Amino acid sequence: KPFLVIADYLTRNGIIVLRFDDRGTFKSEGIFKTATSFDFATDVEAAIKYLKTRDDVDPKKIGLIGHSEGGIIAPIVAVEDKSVNFIILLAGTAVDGGEISISQQELIGKANGMKDEDIAKTIAINKEVFRMIRENNDTDSLKKQITEFLLSKSDEFPKGSIPEDTPVEKVIEMQVAQITGPWMLNFIRYNPAPTLSKVKCATLSVVLNGTNVQ
């Protein structure tokens, strides 16, 4: 529980920490499954407004710590809300989600012992799917486009990627539904770099990214 450890350490050193459940979780209102990173950014903005109502909080020293997607959200908020004093990005990114996914697929494939040829085929297929997502903003049309493409490439799917006794059409249907959900579409299309270039507050990021995987 790294976030509990971080929050506990900061609190023990006199820094007030606010953590809250994702929208739609426990007592948090809103709908999670249709939300995107931009929706989560508005939730963070609401949290900042709440902190400013407290007498024990210095409104000039409010900062954000974001991990992974949080490292995408923090700069969005910092650019919109000039009162944010600092941001700390833990494993934040500076490229769109499509590039991240391709990199992850390659690393995971190698770690799982996939053949280089199968990894290359999978990456080529996904690069084309991500290109479609970036260029087609009509979701219904996009679903049809991706479905037709994946069906035409189903013979190139790695061995074992289609469960036994499951029609390939059903597997592709589930894949398309997942990749065309609101969060995933936004993740693939959104490039954090332009937003990062607009951040003016103090920022700590690079030294908290790592490449050693165990």
PDB file of C-alpha atoms in Angstrom:
ATOM      1  CA  LYS A   1       0.000   0.000   0.000  1.00  0.00           C
ATOM      2  CA  PRO A   2       2.476   2.663  -1.156  1.00  0.00           C
ATOM      3  CA  PHE A   3      -0.026   5.515  -1.042  1.00  0.00           C
ATOM      4  CA  LEU A   4      -0.916   4.763   2.565  1.00  0.00           C
ATOM      5  CA  VAL A   5       2.793   4.762   3.423  1.00  0.00           C
ATOM      6  CA  ILE A   6       3.381   8.080   1.633  1.00  0.00           C
ATOM      7  CA  ALA A   7       0.317   9.707   3.204  1.00  0.00           C
ATOM      8  CA  ASP A   8       1.299   8.469   6.660  1.00  0.00           C
ATOM      9  CA  TYR A   9       4.873   9.755   6.288  1.00  0.00           C
ATOM     10  CA  LEU A  10       3.740  13.194   5.135  1.00  0.00           C
ATOM     11  CA  THR A  11       1.181  13.459   7.937  1.00  0.00           C
ATOM     12  CA  ARG A  12       3.750  12.484  10.568  1.00  0.00           C
ATOM     13  CA  ASN A  13       5.929  15.303   9.239  1.00  0.00           C
ATOM     14  CA  GLY A  14       3.277  17.977   9.599  1.00  0.00           C
ATOM     15  CA  ILE A  15       1.833  17.949   6.072  1.00  0.00           C
ATOM     16  CA  ILE A  16      -1.946  17.668   5.762  1.00  0.00           C
ATOM     17  CA  VAL A  17      -2.986  14.942   3.298  1.00  0.00           C
ATOM     18  CA  LEU A  18      -6.370  14.532   1.624  1.00  0.00           C
ATOM     19  CA  ARG A  19      -7.170  11.177   0.027  1.00  0.00           C
ATOM     20  CA  PHE A  20     -10.611  10.390  -1.396  1.00  0.00           C
ATOM     21  CA  ASP A  21     -12.376   7.482  -3.068  1.00  0.00           C
ATOM     22  CA  ASP A  22     -12.861   7.465  -6.834  1.00  0.00           C
ATOM     23  CA  ARG A  23     -16.203   8.750  -8.060  1.00  0.00           C
ATOM     24  CA  GLY A  24     -18.918   6.125  -7.705  1.00  0.00           C
ATOM     25  CA  THR A  25     -16.981   4.291  -4.983  1.00  0.00           C
ATOM     26  CA  PHE A  26     -18.399   3.995  -1.445  1.00  0.00           C
ATOM     27  CA  LYS A  27     -19.860   7.422  -0.599  1.00  0.00           C
ATOM     28  CA  SER A  28     -18.335   9.298  -3.541  1.00  0.00           C
ATOM     29  CA  GLU A  29     -21.000  10.372  -6.008  1.00  0.00           C
ATOM     30  CA  GLY A  30     -20.821  10.139  -9.802  1.00  0.00           C
ATOM     31  CA  ILE A  31     -20.432   7.307 -12.306  1.00  0.00           C
ATOM     32  CA  PHE A  32     -17.019   5.690 -12.638  1.00  0.00           C
ATOM     33  CA  LYS A  33     -17.426   3.523 -15.746  1.00  0.00           C
ATOM     34  CA  THR A  34     -18.134   6.439 -18.103  1.00  0.00           C
ATOM     35  CA  ALA A  35     -15.548   8.811 -16.603  1.00  0.00           C
ATOM     36  CA  THR A  36     -12.300   9.894 -18.266  1.00  0.00           C
ATOM     37  CA  SER A  37      -9.110  11.430 -16.915  1.00  0.00           C
ATOM     38  CA  PHE A  38     -10.636  14.870 -17.502  1.00  0.00           C
ATOM     39  CA  ASP A  39     -13.592  13.953 -15.269  1.00  0.00           C
ATOM     40  CA  PHE A  40     -11.178  12.806 -12.581  1.00  0.00           C
ATOM     41  CA  ALA A  41      -9.399  16.152 -12.955  1.00  0.00           C
ATOM     42  CA  THR A  42     -12.637  17.951 -12.046  1.00  0.00           C
ATOM     43  CA  ASP A  43     -12.850  15.730  -8.952  1.00  0.00           C
ATOM     44  CA  VAL A  44      -9.370  16.877  -7.931  1.00  0.00           C
ATOM     45  CA  GLU A  45     -10.415  20.493  -8.481  1.00  0.00           C
ATOM     46  CA  ALA A  46     -13.362  19.909  -6.150  1.00  0.00           C
ATOM     47  CA  ALA A  47     -10.964  18.483  -3.552  1.00  0.00           C
ATOM     48  CA  ILE A  48      -8.795  21.610  -3.788  1.00  0.00           C
ATOM     49  CA  LYS A  49     -11.854  23.827  -3.274  1.00  0.00           C
ATOM     50  CA  TYR A  50     -12.708  21.794  -0.190  1.00  0.00           C
ATOM     51  CA  LEU A  51      -9.202  22.175   1.256  1.00  0.00           C
ATOM     52  CA  LYS A  52      -9.424  25.940   0.847  1.00  0.00           C
ATOM     53  CA  THR A  53     -12.460  25.986   3.176  1.00  0.00           C
ATOM     54  CA  ARG A  54     -10.444  24.522   6.054  1.00  0.00           C
ATOM     55  CA  ASP A  55      -8.816  26.783   8.634  1.00  0.00           C
ATOM     56  CA  ASP A  56      -5.931  24.330   9.125  1.00  0.00           C
ATOM     57  CA  VAL A  57      -4.865  24.458   5.452  1.00  0.00           C
ATOM     58  CA  ASP A  58      -2.637  27.139   3.945  1.00  0.00           C
ATOM     59  CA  PRO A  59      -4.299  27.791   0.542  1.00  0.00           C
ATOM     60  CA  LYS A  60      -0.963  29.012  -0.839  1.00  0.00           C
ATOM     61  CA  LYS A  61       0.758  25.678  -0.195  1.00  0.00           C
ATOM     62  CA  ILE A  62      -1.633  23.141  -1.726  1.00  0.00           C
ATOM     63  CA  GLY A  63       0.069  20.619  -4.014  1.00  0.00           C
ATOM     64  CA  LEU A  64      -0.778  17.403  -5.846  1.00  0.00           C
ATOM     65  CA  ILE A  65       0.925  14.012  -5.873  1.00  0.00           C
ATOM     66  CA  GLY A  66      -0.172  11.807  -8.760  1.00  0.00           C
ATOM     67  CA  HIS A  67       0.843   8.264  -9.665  1.00  0.00           C
ATOM     68  CA  SER A  68       0.488   6.811 -13.196  1.00  0.00           C
ATOM     69  CA  GLU A  69      -2.824   8.281 -14.439  1.00  0.00           C
ATOM     70  CA  GLY A  70      -2.562  10.682 -11.528  1.00  0.00           C
ATOM     71  CA  GLY A  71       0.649  11.889 -13.162  1.00  0.00           C
ATOM     72  CA  ILE A  72      -1.478  12.828 -16.173  1.00  0.00           C
ATOM     73  CA  ILE A  73      -4.249  14.425 -14.129  1.00  0.00           C
ATOM     74  CA  ALA A  74      -2.063  16.598 -11.854  1.00  0.00           C
ATOM     75  CA  PRO A  75      -0.659  18.728 -14.731  1.00  0.00           C
ATOM     76  CA  ILE A  76      -4.170  19.171 -16.173  1.00  0.00           C
ATOM     77  CA  VAL A  77      -5.332  20.574 -12.846  1.00  0.00           C
ATOM     78  CA  ALA A  78      -2.188  22.658 -12.304  1.00  0.00           C
ATOM     79  CA  VAL A  79      -2.576  24.363 -15.679  1.00  0.00           C
ATOM     80  CA  GLU A  80      -6.235  25.197 -15.024  1.00  0.00           C
ATOM     81  CA  ASP A  81      -5.846  26.157 -11.357  1.00  0.00           C
ATOM     82  CA  LYS A  82      -2.975  28.602 -10.842  1.00  0.00           C
ATOM     83  CA  SER A  83      -3.315  28.290  -7.068  1.00  0.00           C
ATOM     84  CA  VAL A  84      -1.711  24.819  -7.169  1.00  0.00           C
ATOM     85  CA  ASN A  85       1.689  25.373  -5.550  1.00  0.00           C
ATOM     86  CA  PHE A  86       3.479  22.220  -6.715  1.00  0.00           C
ATOM     87  CA  ILE A  87       2.973  18.820  -8.353  1.00  0.00           C
ATOM     88  CA  ILE A  88       4.830  15.530  -7.861  1.00  0.00           C
ATOM     89  CA  LEU A  89       4.503  12.989 -10.672  1.00  0.00           C
ATOM     90  CA  LEU A  90       5.144   9.344  -9.773  1.00  0.00           C
ATOM     91  CA  ALA A  91       5.577   7.322 -12.983  1.00  0.00           C
ATOM     92  CA  GLY A  92       3.784  10.008 -14.948  1.00  0.00           C
ATOM     93  CA  THR A  93       3.882   9.970 -18.746  1.00  0.00           C
ATOM     94  CA  ALA A  94       4.615  12.428 -21.543  1.00  0.00           C
ATOM     95  CA  VAL A  95       3.247  10.399 -24.477  1.00  0.00           C
ATOM     96  CA  ASP A  96      -0.253   9.298 -25.445  1.00  0.00           C
ATOM     97  CA  GLY A  97      -1.783   6.092 -24.135  1.00  0.00           C
ATOM     98  CA  GLY A  98      -1.357   4.325 -27.451  1.00  0.00           C
ATOM     99  CA  GLU A  99       2.421   4.594 -27.203  1.00  0.00           C
ATOM    100  CA  ILE A 100       2.331   3.503 -23.575  1.00  0.00           C
ATOM    101  CA  SER A 101       0.209   0.461 -24.418  1.00  0.00           C
ATOM    102  CA  ILE A 102       2.557  -0.595 -27.223  1.00  0.00           C
ATOM    103  CA  SER A 103       5.551  -0.380 -24.891  1.00  0.00           C
ATOM    104  CA  GLN A 104       3.740  -2.336 -22.180  1.00  0.00           C
ATOM    105  CA  GLN A 105       2.644  -5.038 -24.628  1.00  0.00           C
ATOM    106  CA  GLU A 106       6.215  -5.546 -25.780  1.00  0.00           C
ATOM    107  CA  LEU A 107       7.597  -5.757 -22.237  1.00  0.00           C
ATOM    108  CA  ILE A 108       4.826  -8.062 -21.010  1.00  0.00           C
ATOM    109  CA  GLY A 109       5.154 -10.269 -24.092  1.00  0.00           C
ATOM    110  CA  LYS A 110       8.879 -10.711 -23.526  1.00  0.00           C
ATOM    111  CA  ALA A 111       8.380 -11.354 -19.814  1.00  0.00           C
ATOM    112  CA  ASN A 112       5.816 -14.060 -20.640  1.00  0.00           C
ATOM    113  CA  GLY A 113       8.134 -15.744 -23.105  1.00  0.00           C
ATOM    114  CA  MET A 114       6.264 -14.842 -26.291  1.00  0.00           C
ATOM    115  CA  LYS A 115       8.083 -15.330 -29.554  1.00  0.00           C
ATOM    116  CA  ASP A 116       9.502 -12.154 -31.101  1.00  0.00           C
ATOM    117  CA  GLU A 117       7.471 -12.863 -34.234  1.00  0.00           C
ATOM    118  CA  ASP A 118       4.208 -12.993 -32.258  1.00  0.00           C
ATOM    119  CA  ILE A 119       5.096  -9.823 -30.364  1.00  0.00           C
ATOM    120  CA  ALA A 120       5.810  -8.022 -33.638  1.00  0.00           C
ATOM    121  CA  LYS A 121       2.462  -9.135 -35.131  1.00  0.00           C
ATOM    122  CA  THR A 122       0.534  -8.082 -32.031  1.00  0.00           C
ATOM    123  CA  ILE A 123       2.212  -4.675 -31.969  1.00  0.00           C
ATOM    124  CA  ALA A 124       1.555  -4.118 -35.674  1.00  0.00           C
ATOM    125  CA  ILE A 125      -2.141  -4.924 -35.203  1.00  0.00           C
ATOM    126  CA  ASN A 126      -2.475  -2.667 -32.170  1.00  0.00           C
ATOM    127  CA  LYS A 127      -0.638   0.217 -33.829  1.00  0.00           C
ATOM    128  CA  GLU A 128      -3.200   0.137 -36.629  1.00  0.00           C
ATOM    129  CA  VAL A 129      -6.083   0.000 -34.143  1.00  0.00           C
ATOM    130  CA  PHE A 130      -4.671   2.980 -32.245  1.00  0.00           C
ATOM    131  CA  ARG A 131      -4.273   4.887 -35.513  1.00  0.00           C
ATOM    132  CA  MET A 132      -7.971   4.324 -36.206  1.00  0.00           C
ATOM    133  CA  ILE A 133      -8.874   5.560 -32.739  1.00  0.00           C
ATOM    134  CA  ARG A 134      -6.817   8.732 -33.156  1.00  0.00           C
ATOM    135  CA  GLU A 135      -8.352   9.494 -36.564  1.00  0.00           C
ATOM    136  CA  ASN A 136     -11.991   8.449 -36.111  1.00  0.00           C
ATOM    137  CA  ASN A 137     -14.045  10.314 -33.499  1.00  0.00           C
ATOM    138  CA  ASP A 138     -17.361   8.611 -34.312  1.00  0.00           C
ATOM    139  CA  THR A 139     -17.572   5.775 -31.789  1.00  0.00           C
ATOM    140  CA  ASP A 140     -20.165   3.678 -33.631  1.00  0.00           C
ATOM    141  CA  SER A 141     -18.241   3.918 -36.887  1.00  0.00           C
ATOM    142  CA  LEU A 142     -15.002   3.221 -35.027  1.00  0.00           C
ATOM    143  CA  LYS A 143     -16.356   0.034 -33.450  1.00  0.00           C
ATOM    144  CA  LYS A 144     -17.344  -1.311 -36.850  1.00  0.00           C
ATOM    145  CA  GLN A 145     -14.007  -0.298 -38.370  1.00  0.00           C
ATOM    146  CA  ILE A 146     -11.957  -1.988 -35.642  1.00  0.00           C
ATOM    147  CA  THR A 147     -14.139  -5.116 -35.659  1.00  0.00           C
ATOM    148  CA  GLU A 148     -13.714  -5.599 -39.410  1.00  0.00           C
ATOM    149  CA  PHE A 149      -9.973  -5.046 -39.160  1.00  0.00           C
ATOM    150  CA  LEU A 150      -9.469  -7.500 -36.284  1.00  0.00           C
ATOM    151  CA  LEU A 151     -11.543 -10.159 -38.054  1.00  0.00           C
ATOM    152  CA  SER A 152      -9.323  -9.774 -41.107  1.00  0.00           C
ATOM    153  CA  LYS A 153      -6.236 -10.220 -38.897  1.00  0.00           C
ATOM    154  CA  SER A 154      -7.517 -13.009 -36.631  1.00  0.00           C
ATOM    155  CA  ASP A 155      -5.255 -15.581 -38.291  1.00  0.00           C
ATOM    156  CA  GLU A 156      -2.266 -13.579 -37.006  1.00  0.00           C
ATOM    157  CA  PHE A 157      -3.349 -13.608 -33.355  1.00  0.00           C
ATOM    158  CA  PRO A 158      -0.759 -15.340 -31.123  1.00  0.00           C
ATOM    159  CA  LYS A 159      -1.458 -18.966 -30.328  1.00  0.00           C
ATOM    160  CA  GLY A 160      -3.462 -19.264 -27.137  1.00  0.00           C
ATOM    161  CA  SER A 161      -4.903 -15.735 -27.268  1.00  0.00           C
ATOM    162  CA  ILE A 162      -8.302 -17.144 -28.247  1.00  0.00           C
ATOM    163  CA  PRO A 163      -9.726 -19.391 -25.483  1.00  0.00           C
ATOM    164  CA  GLU A 164     -10.818 -22.868 -26.555  1.00  0.00           C
ATOM    165  CA  ASP A 165     -14.508 -23.273 -27.414  1.00  0.00           C
ATOM    166  CA  THR A 166     -14.860 -19.491 -27.752  1.00  0.00           C
ATOM    167  CA  PRO A 167     -15.697 -18.101 -31.205  1.00  0.00           C
ATOM    168  CA  VAL A 168     -13.134 -15.569 -32.408  1.00  0.00           C
ATOM    169  CA  GLU A 169     -16.007 -13.187 -33.159  1.00  0.00           C
ATOM    170  CA  LYS A 170     -17.002 -13.193 -29.486  1.00  0.00           C
ATOM    171  CA  VAL A 171     -13.449 -12.488 -28.338  1.00  0.00           C
ATOM    172  CA  ILE A 172     -13.121  -9.606 -30.797  1.00  0.00           C
ATOM    173  CA  GLU A 173     -16.483  -8.220 -29.680  1.00  0.00           C
ATOM    174  CA  MET A 174     -15.245  -8.093 -26.084  1.00  0.00           C
ATOM    175  CA  GLN A 175     -11.924  -6.543 -27.140  1.00  0.00           C
ATOM    176  CA  VAL A 176     -13.657  -3.843 -29.159  1.00  0.00           C
ATOM    177  CA  ALA A 177     -16.051  -3.040 -26.297  1.00  0.00           C
ATOM    178  CA  GLN A 178     -13.109  -2.617 -23.937  1.00  0.00           C
ATOM    179  CA  ILE A 179     -10.957  -0.496 -26.210  1.00  0.00           C
ATOM    180  CA  THR A 180     -13.807   1.815 -27.254  1.00  0.00           C
ATOM    181  CA  GLY A 181     -14.941   2.660 -23.725  1.00  0.00           C
ATOM    182  CA  PRO A 182     -14.816   6.386 -22.822  1.00  0.00           C
ATOM    183  CA  TRP A 183     -11.771   6.109 -20.547  1.00  0.00           C
ATOM    184  CA  MET A 184      -9.691   4.038 -22.971  1.00  0.00           C
ATOM    185  CA  LEU A 185     -10.493   6.202 -25.990  1.00  0.00           C
ATOM    186  CA  ASN A 186      -9.433   9.310 -24.082  1.00  0.00           C
ATOM    187  CA  PHE A 187      -6.309   7.561 -22.760  1.00  0.00           C
ATOM    188  CA  ILE A 188      -5.187   6.548 -26.248  1.00  0.00           C
ATOM    189  CA  ARG A 189      -5.919   9.930 -27.834  1.00  0.00           C
ATOM    190  CA  TYR A 190      -4.631  12.249 -25.127  1.00  0.00           C
ATOM    191  CA  ASN A 191      -1.045  13.480 -25.405  1.00  0.00           C
ATOM    192  CA  PRO A 192       0.111  14.915 -22.038  1.00  0.00           C
ATOM    193  CA  ALA A 193       3.171  16.690 -23.478  1.00  0.00           C
ATOM    194  CA  PRO A 194       1.483  19.987 -24.506  1.00  0.00           C
ATOM    195  CA  THR A 195      -0.132  20.278 -21.074  1.00  0.00           C
ATOM    196  CA  LEU A 196       3.142  19.521 -19.299  1.00  0.00           C
ATOM    197  CA  SER A 197       4.816  22.325 -21.253  1.00  0.00           C
ATOM    198  CA  LYS A 198       2.285  24.782 -19.786  1.00  0.00           C
ATOM    199  CA  VAL A 199       2.874  23.854 -16.145  1.00  0.00           C
ATOM    200  CA  LYS A 200       4.392  26.810 -14.274  1.00  0.00           C
ATOM    201  CA  CYS A 201       4.421  25.565 -10.695  1.00  0.00           C
ATOM    202  CA  ALA A 202       7.242  23.603  -9.042  1.00  0.00           C
ATOM    203  CA  THR A 203       7.375  20.066 -10.450  1.00  0.00           C
ATOM    204  CA  LEU A 204       9.157  16.881  -9.379  1.00  0.00           C
ATOM    205  CA  SER A 205       8.936  14.043 -11.862  1.00  0.00           C
ATOM    206  CA  VAL A 206      11.864  12.551 -13.764  1.00  0.00           C
ATOM    207  CA  VAL A 207      13.768  11.067 -10.829  1.00  0.00           C
ATOM    208  CA  LEU A 208      10.661   9.174  -9.747  1.00  0.00           C
ATOM    209  CA  ASN A 209      10.398   7.143 -12.956  1.00  0.00           C
ATOM    210  CA  GLY A 210      12.137   3.773 -13.073  1.00  0.00           C
ATOM    211  CA  THR A 211      13.019   1.053 -15.560  1.00  0.00           C
ATOM    212  CA  ASN A 212      14.103  -1.821 -13.304  1.00  0.00           C
ATOM    213  CA  VAL A 213      11.350  -4.471 -13.444  1.00  0.00           C
ATOM    214  CA  GLN A 214      11.491  -7.426 -11.047  1.00  0.00           C
TER     215      GLN A 214
END
